XYZ file of C-alpha atoms in Angstrom:
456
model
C 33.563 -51.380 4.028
C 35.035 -48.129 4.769
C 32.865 -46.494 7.520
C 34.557 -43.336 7.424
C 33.331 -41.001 3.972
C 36.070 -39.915 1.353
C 35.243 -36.291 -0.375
C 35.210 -35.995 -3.705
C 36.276 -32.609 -5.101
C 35.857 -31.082 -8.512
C 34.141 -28.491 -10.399
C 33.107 -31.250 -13.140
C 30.051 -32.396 -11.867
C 29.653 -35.330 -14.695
C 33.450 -36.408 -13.688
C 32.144 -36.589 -9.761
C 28.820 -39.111 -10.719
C 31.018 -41.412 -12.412
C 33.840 -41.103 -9.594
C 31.080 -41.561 -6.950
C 29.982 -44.407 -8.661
C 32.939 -46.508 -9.415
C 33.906 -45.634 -5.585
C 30.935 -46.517 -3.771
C 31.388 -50.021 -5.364
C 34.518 -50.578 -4.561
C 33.772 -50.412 -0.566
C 33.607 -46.777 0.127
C 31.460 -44.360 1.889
C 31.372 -41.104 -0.801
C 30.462 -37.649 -0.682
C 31.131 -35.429 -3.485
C 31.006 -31.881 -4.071
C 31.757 -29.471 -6.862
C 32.011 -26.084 -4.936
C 35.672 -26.040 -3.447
C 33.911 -23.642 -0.586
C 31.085 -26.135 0.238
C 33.707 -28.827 0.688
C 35.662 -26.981 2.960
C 32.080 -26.574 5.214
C 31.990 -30.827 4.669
C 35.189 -30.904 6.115
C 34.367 -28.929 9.298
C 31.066 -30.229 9.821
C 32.131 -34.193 8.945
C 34.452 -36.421 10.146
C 36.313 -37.255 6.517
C 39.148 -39.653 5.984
C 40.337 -38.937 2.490
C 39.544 -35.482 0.529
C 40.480 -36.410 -3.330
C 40.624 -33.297 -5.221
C 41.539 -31.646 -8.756
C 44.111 -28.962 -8.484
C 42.518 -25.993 -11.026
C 39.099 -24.921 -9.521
C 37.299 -21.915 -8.636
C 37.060 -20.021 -5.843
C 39.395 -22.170 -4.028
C 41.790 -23.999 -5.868
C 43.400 -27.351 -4.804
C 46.261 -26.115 -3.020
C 44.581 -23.847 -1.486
C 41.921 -25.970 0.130
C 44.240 -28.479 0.836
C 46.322 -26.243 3.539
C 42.419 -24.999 4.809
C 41.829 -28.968 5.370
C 45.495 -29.369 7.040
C 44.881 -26.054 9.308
C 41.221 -27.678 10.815
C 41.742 -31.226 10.845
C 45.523 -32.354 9.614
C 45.226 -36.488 10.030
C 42.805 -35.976 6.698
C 44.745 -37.325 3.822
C 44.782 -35.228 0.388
C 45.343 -36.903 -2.807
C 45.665 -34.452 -5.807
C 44.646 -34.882 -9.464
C 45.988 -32.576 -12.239
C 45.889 -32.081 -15.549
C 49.341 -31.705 -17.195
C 49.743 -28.161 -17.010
C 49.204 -27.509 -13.575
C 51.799 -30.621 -12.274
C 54.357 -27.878 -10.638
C 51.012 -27.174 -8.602
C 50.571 -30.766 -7.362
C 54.209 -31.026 -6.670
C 54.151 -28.080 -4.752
C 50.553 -29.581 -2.894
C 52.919 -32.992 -2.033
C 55.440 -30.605 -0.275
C 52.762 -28.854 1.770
C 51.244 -32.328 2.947
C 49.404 -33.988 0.030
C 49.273 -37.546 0.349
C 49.948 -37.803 -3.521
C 49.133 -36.595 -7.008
C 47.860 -38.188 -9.920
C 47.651 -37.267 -13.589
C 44.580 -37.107 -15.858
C 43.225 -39.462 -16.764
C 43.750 -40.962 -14.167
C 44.178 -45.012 -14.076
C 40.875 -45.709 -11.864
C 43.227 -49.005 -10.348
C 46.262 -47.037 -9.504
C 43.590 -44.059 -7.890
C 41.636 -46.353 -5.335
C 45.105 -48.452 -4.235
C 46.315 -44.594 -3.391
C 42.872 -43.979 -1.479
C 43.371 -47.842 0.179
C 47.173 -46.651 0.880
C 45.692 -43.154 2.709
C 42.815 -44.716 4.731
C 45.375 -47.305 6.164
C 47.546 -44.138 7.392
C 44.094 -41.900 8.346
C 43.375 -44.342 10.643
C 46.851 -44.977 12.026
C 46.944 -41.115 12.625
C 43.711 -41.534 14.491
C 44.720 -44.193 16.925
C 47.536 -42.367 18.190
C 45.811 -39.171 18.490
C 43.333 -41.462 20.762
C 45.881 -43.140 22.247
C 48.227 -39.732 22.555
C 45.047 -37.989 24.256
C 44.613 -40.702 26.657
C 47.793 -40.620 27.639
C 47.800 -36.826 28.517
C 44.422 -37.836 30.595
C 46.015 -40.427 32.290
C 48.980 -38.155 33.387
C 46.760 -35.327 34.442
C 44.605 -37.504 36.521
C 47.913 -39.311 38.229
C 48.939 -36.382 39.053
C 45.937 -35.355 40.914
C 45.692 -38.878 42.405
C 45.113 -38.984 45.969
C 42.626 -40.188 48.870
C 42.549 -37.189 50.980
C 39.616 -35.669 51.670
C 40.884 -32.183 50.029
C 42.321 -33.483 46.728
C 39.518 -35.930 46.466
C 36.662 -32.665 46.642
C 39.087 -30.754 44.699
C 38.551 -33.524 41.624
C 35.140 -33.560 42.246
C 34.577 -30.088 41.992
C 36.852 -29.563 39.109
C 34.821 -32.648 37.019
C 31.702 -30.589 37.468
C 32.921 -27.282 36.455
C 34.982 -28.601 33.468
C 31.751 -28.932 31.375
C 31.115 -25.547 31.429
C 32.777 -22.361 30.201
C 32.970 -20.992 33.399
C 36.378 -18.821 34.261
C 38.439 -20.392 37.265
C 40.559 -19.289 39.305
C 43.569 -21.839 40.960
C 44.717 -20.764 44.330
C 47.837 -22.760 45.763
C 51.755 -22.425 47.110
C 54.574 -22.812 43.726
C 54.768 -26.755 42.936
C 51.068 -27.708 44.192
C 50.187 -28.456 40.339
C 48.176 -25.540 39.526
C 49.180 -26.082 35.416
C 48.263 -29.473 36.101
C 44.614 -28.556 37.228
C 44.363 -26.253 35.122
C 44.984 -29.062 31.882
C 42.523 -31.618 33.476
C 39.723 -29.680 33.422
C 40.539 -28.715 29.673
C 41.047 -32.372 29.015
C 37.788 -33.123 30.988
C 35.945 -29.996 29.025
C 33.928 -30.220 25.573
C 36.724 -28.123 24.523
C 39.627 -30.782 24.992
C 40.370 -31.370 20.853
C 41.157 -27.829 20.994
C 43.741 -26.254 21.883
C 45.143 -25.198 25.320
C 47.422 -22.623 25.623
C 49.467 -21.752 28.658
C 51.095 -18.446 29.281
C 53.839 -17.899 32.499
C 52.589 -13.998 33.223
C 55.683 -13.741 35.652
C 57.850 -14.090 32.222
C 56.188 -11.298 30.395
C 56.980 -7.816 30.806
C 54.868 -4.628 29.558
C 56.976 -4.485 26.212
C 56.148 -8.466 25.348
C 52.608 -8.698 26.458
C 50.506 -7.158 23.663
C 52.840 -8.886 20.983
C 52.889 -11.879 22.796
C 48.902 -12.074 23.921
C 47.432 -10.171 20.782
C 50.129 -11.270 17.961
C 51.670 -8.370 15.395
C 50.827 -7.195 11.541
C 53.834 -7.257 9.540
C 55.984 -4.025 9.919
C 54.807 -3.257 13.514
C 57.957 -2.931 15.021
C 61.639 -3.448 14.117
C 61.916 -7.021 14.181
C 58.450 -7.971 12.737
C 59.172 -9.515 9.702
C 55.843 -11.107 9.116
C 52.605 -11.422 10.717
C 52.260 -13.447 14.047
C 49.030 -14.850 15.811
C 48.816 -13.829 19.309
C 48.045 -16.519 22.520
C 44.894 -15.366 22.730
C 43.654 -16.087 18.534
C 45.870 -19.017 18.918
C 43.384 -19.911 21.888
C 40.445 -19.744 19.675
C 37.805 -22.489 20.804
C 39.819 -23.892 23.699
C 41.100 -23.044 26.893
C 44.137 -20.117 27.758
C 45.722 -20.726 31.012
C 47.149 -17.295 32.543
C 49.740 -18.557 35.434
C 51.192 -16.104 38.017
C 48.853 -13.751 37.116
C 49.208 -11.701 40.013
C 52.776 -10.669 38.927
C 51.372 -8.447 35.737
C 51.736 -4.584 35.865
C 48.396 -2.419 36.746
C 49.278 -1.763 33.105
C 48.965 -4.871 31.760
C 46.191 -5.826 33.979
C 44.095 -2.552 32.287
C 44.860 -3.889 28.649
C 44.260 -7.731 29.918
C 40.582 -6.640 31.636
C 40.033 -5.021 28.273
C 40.292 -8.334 26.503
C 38.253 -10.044 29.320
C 35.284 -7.753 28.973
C 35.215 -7.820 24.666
C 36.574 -11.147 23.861
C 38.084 -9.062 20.966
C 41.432 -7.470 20.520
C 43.729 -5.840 17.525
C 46.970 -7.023 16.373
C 50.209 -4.390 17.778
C 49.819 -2.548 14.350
C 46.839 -3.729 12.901
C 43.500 -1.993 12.696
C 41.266 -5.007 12.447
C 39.282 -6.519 15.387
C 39.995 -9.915 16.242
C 37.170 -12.194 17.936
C 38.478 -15.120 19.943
C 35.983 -17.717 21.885
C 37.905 -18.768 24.775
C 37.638 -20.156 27.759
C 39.592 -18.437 30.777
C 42.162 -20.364 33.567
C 44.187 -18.006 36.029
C 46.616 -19.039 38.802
C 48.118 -17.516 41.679
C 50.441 -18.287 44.648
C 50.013 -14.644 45.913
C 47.067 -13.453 48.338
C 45.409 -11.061 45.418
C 42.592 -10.298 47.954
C 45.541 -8.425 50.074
C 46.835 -7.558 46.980
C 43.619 -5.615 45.851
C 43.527 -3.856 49.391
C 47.530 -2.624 48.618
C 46.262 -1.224 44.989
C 48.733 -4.106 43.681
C 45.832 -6.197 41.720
C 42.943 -4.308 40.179
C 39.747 -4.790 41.701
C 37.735 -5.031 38.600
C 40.297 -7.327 37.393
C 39.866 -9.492 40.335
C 36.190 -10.056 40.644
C 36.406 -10.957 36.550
C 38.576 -14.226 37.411
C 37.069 -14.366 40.234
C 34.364 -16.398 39.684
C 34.497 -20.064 40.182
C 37.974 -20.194 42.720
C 39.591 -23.500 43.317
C 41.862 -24.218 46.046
C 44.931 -27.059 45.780
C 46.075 -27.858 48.958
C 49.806 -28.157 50.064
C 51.334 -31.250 50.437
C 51.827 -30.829 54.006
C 48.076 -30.847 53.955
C 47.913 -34.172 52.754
C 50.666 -36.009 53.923
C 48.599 -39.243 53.770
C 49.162 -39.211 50.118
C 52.524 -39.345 50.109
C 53.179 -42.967 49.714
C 50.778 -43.210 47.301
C 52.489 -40.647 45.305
C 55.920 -41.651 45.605
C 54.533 -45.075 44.536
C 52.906 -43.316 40.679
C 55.846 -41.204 40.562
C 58.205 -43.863 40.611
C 56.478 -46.428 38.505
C 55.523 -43.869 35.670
C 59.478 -42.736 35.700
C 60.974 -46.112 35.526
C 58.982 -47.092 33.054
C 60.036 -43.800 31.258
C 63.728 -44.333 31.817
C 63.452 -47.695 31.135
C 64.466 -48.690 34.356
C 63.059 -51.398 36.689
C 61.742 -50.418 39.886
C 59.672 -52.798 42.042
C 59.943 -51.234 45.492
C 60.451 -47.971 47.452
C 62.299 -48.593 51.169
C 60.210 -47.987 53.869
C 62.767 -45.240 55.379
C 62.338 -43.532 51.998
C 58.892 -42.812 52.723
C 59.672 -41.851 56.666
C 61.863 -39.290 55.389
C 59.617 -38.222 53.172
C 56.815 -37.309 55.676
C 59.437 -35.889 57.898
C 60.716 -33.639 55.271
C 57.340 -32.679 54.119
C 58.741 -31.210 51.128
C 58.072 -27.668 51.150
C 58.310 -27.420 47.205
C 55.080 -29.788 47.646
C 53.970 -32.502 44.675
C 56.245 -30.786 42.057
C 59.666 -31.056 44.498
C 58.725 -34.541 45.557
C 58.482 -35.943 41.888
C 61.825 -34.088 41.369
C 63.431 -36.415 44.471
C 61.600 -39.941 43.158
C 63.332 -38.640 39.929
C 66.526 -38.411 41.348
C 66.133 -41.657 42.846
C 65.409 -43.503 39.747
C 67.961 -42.391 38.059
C 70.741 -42.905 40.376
C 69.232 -46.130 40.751
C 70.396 -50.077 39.648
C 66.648 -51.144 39.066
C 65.237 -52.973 42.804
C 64.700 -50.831 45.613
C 64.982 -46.862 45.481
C 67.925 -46.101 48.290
C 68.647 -43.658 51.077
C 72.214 -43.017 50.567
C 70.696 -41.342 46.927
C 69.279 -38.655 48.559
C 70.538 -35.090 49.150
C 71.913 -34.684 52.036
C 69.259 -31.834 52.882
C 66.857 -33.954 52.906
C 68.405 -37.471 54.452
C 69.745 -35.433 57.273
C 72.896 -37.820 56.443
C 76.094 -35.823 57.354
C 79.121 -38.248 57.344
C 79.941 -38.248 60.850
C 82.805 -40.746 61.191
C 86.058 -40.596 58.518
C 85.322 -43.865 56.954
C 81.129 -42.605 55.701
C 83.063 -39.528 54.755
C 84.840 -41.417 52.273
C 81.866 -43.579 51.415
C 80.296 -40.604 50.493
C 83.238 -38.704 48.705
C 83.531 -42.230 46.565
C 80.165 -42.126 45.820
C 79.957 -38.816 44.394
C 82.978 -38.990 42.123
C 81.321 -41.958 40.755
C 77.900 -39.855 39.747
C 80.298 -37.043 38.567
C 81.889 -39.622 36.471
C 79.103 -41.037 35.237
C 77.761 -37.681 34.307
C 80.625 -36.913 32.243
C 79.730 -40.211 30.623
C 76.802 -39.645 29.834
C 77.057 -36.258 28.679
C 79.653 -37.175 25.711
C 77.200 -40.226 24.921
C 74.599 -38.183 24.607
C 77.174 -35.550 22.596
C 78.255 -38.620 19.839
C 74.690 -39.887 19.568
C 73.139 -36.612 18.294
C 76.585 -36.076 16.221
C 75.547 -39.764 14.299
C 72.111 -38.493 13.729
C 72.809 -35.097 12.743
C 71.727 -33.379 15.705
C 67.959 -34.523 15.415
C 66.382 -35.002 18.389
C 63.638 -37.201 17.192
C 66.015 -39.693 16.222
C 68.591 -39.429 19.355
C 66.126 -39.816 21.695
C 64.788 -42.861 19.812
C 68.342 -44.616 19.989
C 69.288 -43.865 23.466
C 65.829 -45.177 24.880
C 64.547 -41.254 26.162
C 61.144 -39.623 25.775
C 62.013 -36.329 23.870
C 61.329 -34.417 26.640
C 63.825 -35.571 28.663
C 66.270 -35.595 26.361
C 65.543 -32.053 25.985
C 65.862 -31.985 29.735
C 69.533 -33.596 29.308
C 70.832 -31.321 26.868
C 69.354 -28.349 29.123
C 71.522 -30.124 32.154
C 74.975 -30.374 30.488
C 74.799 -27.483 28.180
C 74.956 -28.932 24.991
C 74.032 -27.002 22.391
């Protein structure tokens, strides 16, 4: 039995009893409905597995609803029937993310193995969704992992406030995690299956923030080819993040407040008023309180994000946590580099509360990165370090020329790598799906790779 319902579409109501029928006893758990419009509303309010619909309808016609249903919830699977004039329509529908198409009449046999086929891949897409959004959970709670008293209160108190819509705002130095927080209490929020969208402020300038924040109409500017949805419609039902947003303009900060306030903006160029339900995240590693005094931050602006402020303490702060940290960090990279590490030395970690590492959590995942990668599998090693942070300086002639040897063998095996990496994406075309896949890399580190030797 198929827990999950399939919709039945069509504006042939006798065609949808007999469907229903033949359906429900074969296994499956049907809904049917002849108004295009109303099954649209099934598909927002219900969870649905398969939508099978005929292409020529009112209102909305197959294609059409069939991009709706991919826009709100795109692991549904679409299967098309057409009559024989309207085939270059269910083509087209199998381009744009139809599951299949079938002619009338259709062979009742051949149309339930296609549903079967569909249902298998529905729920394939739904366990990795699960398993992708436990994933993300599990990273954004490692990286808040700790047993300090501050990080500890600061999970605590960001548990309890992720339930509601209030607006935070994340106080801490660059590299504390402030993204980071900001993501697990979306992914701890009733808004988590929506999206979260995260803007740098420090990277916009006047000219980009209203096309940027509030999207364009076609024809706005030189440039604007076709219509674009802004961060904050893009936002719509889940959570925008606004980092370094003490570095905006008074002048942005006026049109931002604006927003705030209304919930509602325009398009650069358009006339109509857009509504977007968000929920508000801003960062800082500036002092805006001082910054308000100096006329730098407005006021008004301030006591609007103002309103529930979390504070993520430096790493200095909680230098208990270090080893701890080191520990995640280099377990969840080896495993990620395919590399195996069982232990970190014990003067690793006594350099690392020495240093302190002013770049805090962010600069001391950067190091255990480092380390992995330089590594042989076993123990994570001193002599890997930078010298800025071992202290190591070469003192006698014969370390010097340890150390010289040793770093002509990482430039080496740089240059190694880099034309590996160079013929692998030339075999597969330049894809970066498939590269990754064959050299053993998460995407995003591939990315990473390409970014470090300048490939392009």
């Amino acid at each position: 039995m198929h827990d999950i319902p399939i919709l039945l579409v069509d504006d042939d109501t006798e065609l949808l009893k007999v469907y229903k029928k033949i359906f429900t006893i074969n296994g499956f758990n049907v809904l049917a409905e002849s108004d295009s419009q109303k099954a649209l509303k099934i598909v927002e309010t219900t969870n649905i597995a398969v939508v099978i619909s005929d292409i020529i309808m009112p209102k909305l016609n197959g294609l059409e609803l069939l991009l709706a249903i991919k826009s709100i919830k795109p692991n549904i699977e679409v299967i098309m029937l057409t009559a024989e004039g309207s085939i270059a329509e269910a083509v087209e529908a199998v381009k744009k993310g139809a599951f299949s198409y079938l002619k009338k009449p259709v062979d009742i046999e051949d149309l339930i193995a296609n549903i079967k086929k569909s249902y298998e891949i529905f729920n394939i897409k739904e366990e990795n969704s699960g398993l992708k959004q436990q994933l993300t959970e599990n990273l954004q709670t490692r990286m808040l992992i700790g047993e300090n008293e501050n990080i500890v209160n600061l999970r605590r108190g960001a548990e309890k406030i992720a339930k509601t819509d209030i607006t935070v705002l994340i106080l801490g130095e660059s590299g504390t995690g402030k993204e980071i927080l900001a993501n697990f209490i979306h992914q701890k929020s009733l808004r988590k299956s929506k999206p979260f969208i995260c803007i740098n402020c420090a990277a916009l300038n006047e000219n980009l923030f209203e096309s940027e924040l509030f999207g364009y109409e076609k024809g706005a500017f030189t440039g604007a080819d076709k219509m674009k949805k802004g961060r904050f419609e893009l936002a719509a039902g889940g959570t925008i993040f606004l980092d370094e947003i003490g570095e905006l303009s008074l002048n942005t900060q006026a049109k931002l407040l604006r927003v705030l306030q209304e919930k509602s903006f325009e398009r650069v160029g358009g006339t109509e008023t857009i509504s977007s339900n968000f929920r508000l995240i801003a960062a800082t590693n500036r002092d805006l309180k001082n910054d308000v005094k100096s006329f730098k931050f407005r006021e008004d602006l301030y006591y609007r994000i103002n309103v529930m402020p979390l504070t993520i303490p430096p790493l200095r702060e909680r230098m208990d946590d270090i080893p701890l940290l080191a520990d995640s960090f280099a377990r969840e990279l080896s495993i990620e580099m395919k590399k195996k590490v069982n232990k970190i030395d014990d003067s690793l970690i006594s350099i690392f509360m020495k240093y302190q590492c002013p770049g805090n959590v962010r600069e001391l995942r950067n190091i255990i990165e480092r380390l992995v990668v330089l590594s042989n599998g076993g123990s994570l090693l001193k002599q890997d370090l930078p010298d800025e942070i071992s202290g190591y300086k070469g003192d006698t002639k014969e370390e010097t020329q340890k150390d010289l040897e040793l770093y002509k063998l990482k430039d080496a095996t740089k240059e190694f790598e880099k034309q590996y990496i160079i013929k692998c994406m030339e075999r597969n075309s330049w894809n970066v799906t498939k590269s990754a896949q064959e050299l053993g890399l998460a995407r995003k580190n591939l990315y990473k790779k390409l970014k470090e030797y300048e490939i392009s």
